[in-house]
């Protein structure tokens, strides 16, 4: 990139920023344009990235980003489900503010998003892969010079994609195709401008269909079952007991892809189903990791490795047999926490780790901050840049507000809830019908509370809400919950 172009672009960013003032970026320095590569997968658990957890799989390429950047260990979603989490990330706003509270809603693309602000400031922007925020009119991707997205959930093999409004069929495997299209777009970009690419995979979403290259992995091994695999949901809410996302009962023929052997005991059948499920999930993740490696190699060869901020995340976490479940939705740890890794060698120390809280509503603000664009006041998150650069402010967020709205939607049947997590505690309120909800079909549900002491009970097996020893703590936690609720404006 030529020096004079850099100067012009800095000027553009400065002009754009005057029209959306208020919050200041955290650098205090003139904007220096860098490229932004925002890689996101769908339902990829931190448990299946070896930089986080070595029990299940080696992911050397995703680990490269962590080894050369920063890894967040307390990164949380505001609403653990696909479309709503994506809407939080685009807008920097919680679900009740961006309007996409559950997957039955569509996204109003006329609202302000970080890609629009980057584009206005002179970035080339593209969205390639899984969109999942609706199609047609204001639901199509907006704020992008180029977009090519899967319709709704999309297919693993020979997928259709919608390129700038036109449907096309592609031959091959979806993770390879999304990577090919992304590299091709970077290759043909206007090199006079910085770029922001959202490379968003469908994988490893249900029904976990591997490609031929990885289909035989793990044939002769037994994957370990997680600690809470045989959770009986005692001393927990009815919400946990009633959810229909159990490995032993709720995986269907499409998920399992073959009939189980005959004459298995219930416990043996559950273990057999788990192996079918987890192995396909890991095979699909192995393909993601290969393709992340292709992207990193490409950036290196193209000389883009050091002036591109590379981020790897997922739209939420996922249960991998934890609590006997697959899927997400709950505010429990495996679902609430997403993997979040960022590489930018100029500013971020290689191999660093932080336990400071990062939320998906902070992503938009972070990208704007790095691009030198002032962050609009309506955005509810905070730029993570100081945390990434190991200069976390002393008043950094230590509590997180969560709300899952999709009350008892089928087939997972999870009760709507809101709650708050601090470093040590998690408080959850399953309000059921008490507040109304987006999909009410329940008759006479009593609201329920759960309180977990994550220091004493990291697996969240023991609800201490009614335990007198926590009475004083509970009062403080409720105060903080209602303070946060008020702060984010979820007050109806
Ligand atoms: Ca998802």
Short mmCIF file of N, CA and C in Angstrom, two decimals, residues 338-435:
data_model
loop_
_atom_site.label_atom_id
_atom_site.label_comp_id
_atom_site.label_asym_id
_atom_site.label_seq_id
_atom_site.Cartn_x
_atom_site.Cartn_y
_atom_site.Cartn_z
N UNK A 338 -17.87 -18.33 24.11
CA UNK A 338 -17.42 -18.61 22.74
C UNK A 338 -15.90 -18.55 22.70
N UNK A 339 -15.29 -19.29 21.76
CA UNK A 339 -13.86 -19.10 21.56
C UNK A 339 -13.63 -17.71 21.00
N UNK A 340 -12.54 -17.08 21.37
CA UNK A 340 -12.27 -15.73 20.86
C UNK A 340 -10.77 -15.49 20.91
N UNK A 341 -10.18 -15.44 19.72
CA UNK A 341 -8.73 -15.36 19.57
C UNK A 341 -8.42 -14.28 18.54
N UNK A 342 -7.44 -13.44 18.82
CA UNK A 342 -7.13 -12.33 17.91
C UNK A 342 -5.63 -12.19 17.71
N UNK A 343 -5.24 -12.02 16.47
CA UNK A 343 -3.82 -11.85 16.13
C UNK A 343 -3.62 -10.52 15.43
N UNK A 344 -2.71 -9.71 15.96
CA UNK A 344 -2.31 -8.46 15.30
C UNK A 344 -0.97 -8.07 15.89
N UNK A 345 0.11 -8.61 15.32
CA UNK A 345 1.42 -8.56 15.98
C UNK A 345 1.91 -7.15 16.31
N UNK A 346 1.48 -6.17 15.55
CA UNK A 346 1.97 -4.81 15.82
C UNK A 346 1.53 -4.32 17.20
N UNK A 347 0.35 -4.76 17.65
CA UNK A 347 -0.19 -4.25 18.91
C UNK A 347 -0.44 -5.33 19.97
N UNK A 348 -0.59 -6.57 19.51
CA UNK A 348 -0.99 -7.62 20.45
C UNK A 348 0.16 -8.59 20.66
N UNK A 349 0.46 -8.85 21.95
CA UNK A 349 1.58 -9.69 22.30
C UNK A 349 1.30 -11.16 21.95
N UNK A 350 2.27 -11.80 21.31
CA UNK A 350 2.12 -13.20 20.91
C UNK A 350 1.94 -14.10 22.13
N UNK A 351 1.03 -15.06 22.01
CA UNK A 351 0.84 -16.05 23.05
C UNK A 351 0.26 -15.54 24.34
N UNK A 352 -0.42 -14.39 24.29
CA UNK A 352 -0.98 -13.86 25.53
C UNK A 352 -2.39 -14.42 25.77
N UNK A 353 -2.81 -14.36 27.02
CA UNK A 353 -4.12 -14.86 27.44
C UNK A 353 -4.73 -13.83 28.37
N UNK A 354 -6.03 -13.65 28.29
CA UNK A 354 -6.68 -12.76 29.25
C UNK A 354 -7.98 -13.37 29.76
N UNK A 355 -8.24 -13.17 31.05
CA UNK A 355 -9.53 -13.61 31.61
C UNK A 355 -10.47 -12.42 31.78
N UNK A 356 -10.08 -11.25 31.29
CA UNK A 356 -11.00 -10.10 31.33
C UNK A 356 -12.21 -10.40 30.45
N UNK A 357 -13.35 -9.90 30.87
CA UNK A 357 -14.59 -10.21 30.15
C UNK A 357 -14.61 -9.55 28.77
N UNK A 358 -15.00 -10.34 27.77
CA UNK A 358 -15.25 -9.82 26.42
C UNK A 358 -16.62 -10.32 25.98
N UNK A 359 -17.42 -9.45 25.42
CA UNK A 359 -18.78 -9.82 25.04
C UNK A 359 -18.96 -9.68 23.53
N UNK A 360 -19.91 -10.42 22.97
CA UNK A 360 -20.09 -10.29 21.52
C UNK A 360 -20.60 -8.90 21.13
N UNK A 361 -21.26 -8.19 22.03
CA UNK A 361 -21.66 -6.81 21.73
C UNK A 361 -20.47 -5.85 21.73
N UNK A 362 -19.27 -6.34 22.05
CA UNK A 362 -18.07 -5.49 22.02
C UNK A 362 -17.33 -5.56 20.68
N UNK A 363 -17.69 -6.51 19.83
CA UNK A 363 -16.90 -6.72 18.60
C UNK A 363 -16.94 -5.49 17.68
N UNK A 364 -18.14 -4.99 17.43
CA UNK A 364 -18.29 -3.86 16.49
C UNK A 364 -17.43 -2.69 16.94
N UNK A 365 -17.51 -2.38 18.24
CA UNK A 365 -16.76 -1.25 18.80
C UNK A 365 -15.25 -1.46 18.64
N UNK A 366 -14.82 -2.73 18.78
CA UNK A 366 -13.40 -3.05 18.67
C UNK A 366 -12.88 -2.81 17.25
N UNK A 367 -13.63 -3.27 16.27
CA UNK A 367 -13.22 -3.07 14.87
C UNK A 367 -13.16 -1.58 14.55
N UNK A 368 -14.18 -0.84 14.98
CA UNK A 368 -14.19 0.60 14.70
C UNK A 368 -13.00 1.28 15.36
N UNK A 369 -12.71 0.87 16.57
CA UNK A 369 -11.58 1.45 17.30
C UNK A 369 -10.28 1.22 16.54
N UNK A 370 -10.05 -0.02 16.12
CA UNK A 370 -8.81 -0.31 15.38
C UNK A 370 -8.74 0.44 14.06
N UNK A 371 -9.90 0.70 13.45
CA UNK A 371 -9.92 1.42 12.17
C UNK A 371 -9.85 2.93 12.37
N UNK A 372 -9.82 3.37 13.62
CA UNK A 372 -9.73 4.80 13.88
C UNK A 372 -11.03 5.54 13.66
N UNK A 373 -12.15 4.83 13.75
CA UNK A 373 -13.46 5.43 13.56
C UNK A 373 -14.11 5.58 14.94
N UNK A 374 -14.68 6.74 15.20
CA UNK A 374 -15.28 6.93 16.52
C UNK A 374 -16.52 6.05 16.67
N UNK A 375 -16.71 5.59 17.88
CA UNK A 375 -17.75 4.60 18.15
C UNK A 375 -19.05 5.32 18.49
N UNK A 376 -20.14 5.05 17.73
CA UNK A 376 -21.39 5.75 18.01
C UNK A 376 -21.92 5.44 19.41
N UNK A 377 -22.55 6.41 20.02
CA UNK A 377 -23.02 6.25 21.40
C UNK A 377 -24.11 5.19 21.54
N UNK A 378 -24.86 4.91 20.46
CA UNK A 378 -25.93 3.92 20.60
C UNK A 378 -25.39 2.51 20.75
N UNK A 379 -24.13 2.30 20.38
CA UNK A 379 -23.56 0.96 20.56
C UNK A 379 -23.37 0.71 22.05
N UNK A 380 -23.72 -0.49 22.50
CA UNK A 380 -23.78 -0.76 23.94
C UNK A 380 -22.53 -1.42 24.49
N UNK A 381 -21.65 -1.90 23.61
CA UNK A 381 -20.44 -2.56 24.08
C UNK A 381 -19.28 -1.59 24.23
N UNK A 382 -18.12 -2.14 24.49
CA UNK A 382 -16.91 -1.36 24.72
C UNK A 382 -15.79 -1.96 23.88
N UNK A 383 -14.98 -1.11 23.28
CA UNK A 383 -13.85 -1.63 22.49
C UNK A 383 -12.95 -2.51 23.36
N UNK A 384 -12.60 -3.66 22.83
CA UNK A 384 -11.72 -4.60 23.55
C UNK A 384 -10.25 -4.33 23.31
N UNK A 385 -9.99 -3.28 22.55
CA UNK A 385 -8.60 -3.01 22.16
C UNK A 385 -7.67 -2.88 23.37
N UNK A 386 -8.02 -2.12 24.41
CA UNK A 386 -7.07 -2.04 25.54
C UNK A 386 -6.84 -3.39 26.21
N UNK A 387 -7.86 -4.24 26.23
CA UNK A 387 -7.68 -5.57 26.84
C UNK A 387 -6.74 -6.42 25.98
N UNK A 388 -6.95 -6.35 24.67
CA UNK A 388 -6.10 -7.12 23.76
C UNK A 388 -4.64 -6.68 23.86
N UNK A 389 -4.45 -5.41 24.14
CA UNK A 389 -3.10 -4.85 24.16
C UNK A 389 -2.52 -4.79 25.58
N UNK A 390 -3.14 -5.56 26.48
CA UNK A 390 -2.62 -5.73 27.83
C UNK A 390 -2.55 -4.41 28.60
N UNK A 391 -3.58 -3.60 28.44
CA UNK A 391 -3.67 -2.37 29.23
C UNK A 391 -5.14 -2.15 29.63
N UNK A 392 -5.70 -3.21 30.22
CA UNK A 392 -7.10 -3.19 30.64
C UNK A 392 -7.34 -2.09 31.66
N UNK A 393 -8.33 -1.23 31.42
CA UNK A 393 -8.63 -0.17 32.39
C UNK A 393 -9.06 -0.76 33.74
N UNK A 394 -8.80 -0.02 34.81
CA UNK A 394 -9.11 -0.53 36.15
C UNK A 394 -10.62 -0.68 36.37
N UNK A 395 -11.43 0.05 35.60
CA UNK A 395 -12.88 -0.07 35.77
C UNK A 395 -13.51 -0.98 34.72
N UNK A 396 -12.75 -1.92 34.18
CA UNK A 396 -13.25 -2.82 33.13
C UNK A 396 -14.45 -3.63 33.62
N UNK A 397 -15.35 -4.01 32.72
CA UNK A 397 -16.56 -4.76 33.06
C UNK A 397 -16.24 -6.07 33.78
N UNK A 398 -16.94 -6.32 34.88
CA UNK A 398 -16.74 -7.55 35.64
C UNK A 398 -18.05 -8.31 35.80
N UNK A 399 -19.10 -7.86 35.09
CA UNK A 399 -20.36 -8.60 35.09
C UNK A 399 -20.95 -8.54 33.69
N UNK A 400 -21.75 -9.54 33.37
CA UNK A 400 -22.26 -9.68 32.00
C UNK A 400 -23.75 -10.00 32.03
N UNK A 401 -24.53 -9.25 31.25
CA UNK A 401 -25.98 -9.47 31.16
C UNK A 401 -26.30 -10.39 29.99
N UNK A 402 -27.15 -11.36 30.25
CA UNK A 402 -27.52 -12.37 29.24
C UNK A 402 -29.04 -12.48 29.16
N UNK A 403 -29.56 -12.69 27.93
CA UNK A 403 -30.98 -13.03 27.82
C UNK A 403 -31.25 -13.90 26.60
N UNK A 404 -31.89 -15.03 26.86
CA UNK A 404 -32.34 -15.95 25.81
C UNK A 404 -33.86 -15.84 25.71
N UNK A 405 -34.34 -15.47 24.53
CA UNK A 405 -35.75 -15.12 24.38
C UNK A 405 -36.62 -16.22 23.80
N UNK A 406 -36.01 -17.21 23.20
CA UNK A 406 -36.79 -18.13 22.35
C UNK A 406 -37.52 -19.17 23.20
N UNK A 407 -38.53 -18.73 23.90
CA UNK A 407 -39.21 -19.54 24.92
C UNK A 407 -39.84 -20.81 24.36
N UNK A 408 -39.32 -21.96 24.80
CA UNK A 408 -39.89 -23.26 24.48
C UNK A 408 -40.06 -23.52 22.99
N UNK A 409 -39.23 -22.89 22.17
CA UNK A 409 -39.33 -23.16 20.73
C UNK A 409 -38.93 -24.61 20.48
N UNK A 410 -39.55 -25.20 19.50
CA UNK A 410 -39.25 -26.59 19.16
C UNK A 410 -38.13 -26.62 18.12
N UNK A 411 -37.30 -27.66 18.15
CA UNK A 411 -37.44 -28.88 18.93
C UNK A 411 -36.67 -28.88 20.26
N UNK A 412 -36.04 -27.78 20.67
CA UNK A 412 -35.12 -27.87 21.82
C UNK A 412 -35.78 -27.61 23.17
N UNK A 413 -36.90 -26.86 23.12
CA UNK A 413 -37.74 -26.73 24.30
C UNK A 413 -36.98 -26.18 25.52
N UNK A 414 -36.38 -25.02 25.32
CA UNK A 414 -35.63 -24.37 26.41
C UNK A 414 -36.42 -23.14 26.88
N UNK A 415 -36.59 -23.03 28.17
CA UNK A 415 -37.36 -21.93 28.76
C UNK A 415 -36.59 -20.61 28.62
N UNK A 416 -37.28 -19.54 28.25
CA UNK A 416 -36.63 -18.23 28.16
C UNK A 416 -36.06 -17.84 29.53
N UNK A 417 -34.92 -17.15 29.51
CA UNK A 417 -34.32 -16.75 30.78
C UNK A 417 -33.41 -15.54 30.60
N UNK A 418 -33.19 -14.84 31.68
CA UNK A 418 -32.13 -13.85 31.67
C UNK A 418 -31.27 -14.04 32.92
N UNK A 419 -30.11 -13.40 32.91
CA UNK A 419 -29.23 -13.61 34.06
C UNK A 419 -27.97 -12.78 33.95
N UNK A 420 -27.08 -13.06 34.89
CA UNK A 420 -25.88 -12.24 35.01
C UNK A 420 -24.74 -13.12 35.51
N UNK A 421 -23.59 -12.95 34.91
CA UNK A 421 -22.41 -13.70 35.34
C UNK A 421 -21.36 -12.72 35.83
N UNK A 422 -20.78 -13.04 36.96
CA UNK A 422 -19.59 -12.31 37.42
C UNK A 422 -18.42 -13.30 37.34
N UNK A 423 -17.27 -12.88 37.80
CA UNK A 423 -16.12 -13.78 37.76
C UNK A 423 -16.41 -15.06 38.55
N UNK A 424 -17.11 -14.92 39.68
CA UNK A 424 -17.32 -16.09 40.53
C UNK A 424 -18.73 -16.69 40.46
N UNK A 425 -19.73 -15.86 40.20
CA UNK A 425 -21.11 -16.34 40.32
C UNK A 425 -21.89 -16.23 39.01
N UNK A 426 -22.91 -17.07 38.94
CA UNK A 426 -23.85 -16.96 37.83
C UNK A 426 -25.28 -17.06 38.37
N UNK A 427 -26.07 -16.05 38.06
CA UNK A 427 -27.46 -15.99 38.52
C UNK A 427 -28.36 -16.06 37.29
N UNK A 428 -29.32 -17.00 37.30
CA UNK A 428 -30.19 -17.19 36.13
C UNK A 428 -31.65 -17.15 36.58
N UNK A 429 -32.47 -16.42 35.84
CA UNK A 429 -33.90 -16.33 36.13
C UNK A 429 -34.69 -16.86 34.94
N UNK A 430 -35.31 -18.02 35.13
CA UNK A 430 -36.17 -18.61 34.08
C UNK A 430 -37.56 -18.04 34.28
N UNK A 431 -37.82 -16.97 33.59
CA UNK A 431 -39.04 -16.24 33.89
C UNK A 431 -40.27 -16.89 33.28
N UNK A 432 -40.06 -17.83 32.37
CA UNK A 432 -41.20 -18.51 31.78
C UNK A 432 -42.14 -17.51 31.17
N UNK A 433 -43.39 -17.57 31.55
CA UNK A 433 -44.37 -16.66 31.00
C UNK A 433 -44.44 -15.35 31.76
N UNK A 434 -43.69 -15.29 32.85
CA UNK A 434 -43.88 -14.17 33.76
C UNK A 434 -43.74 -12.82 33.08
N UNK A 435 -42.84 -12.73 32.11
CA UNK A 435 -42.65 -11.46 31.41
C UNK A 435 -43.24 -11.50 30.01
#
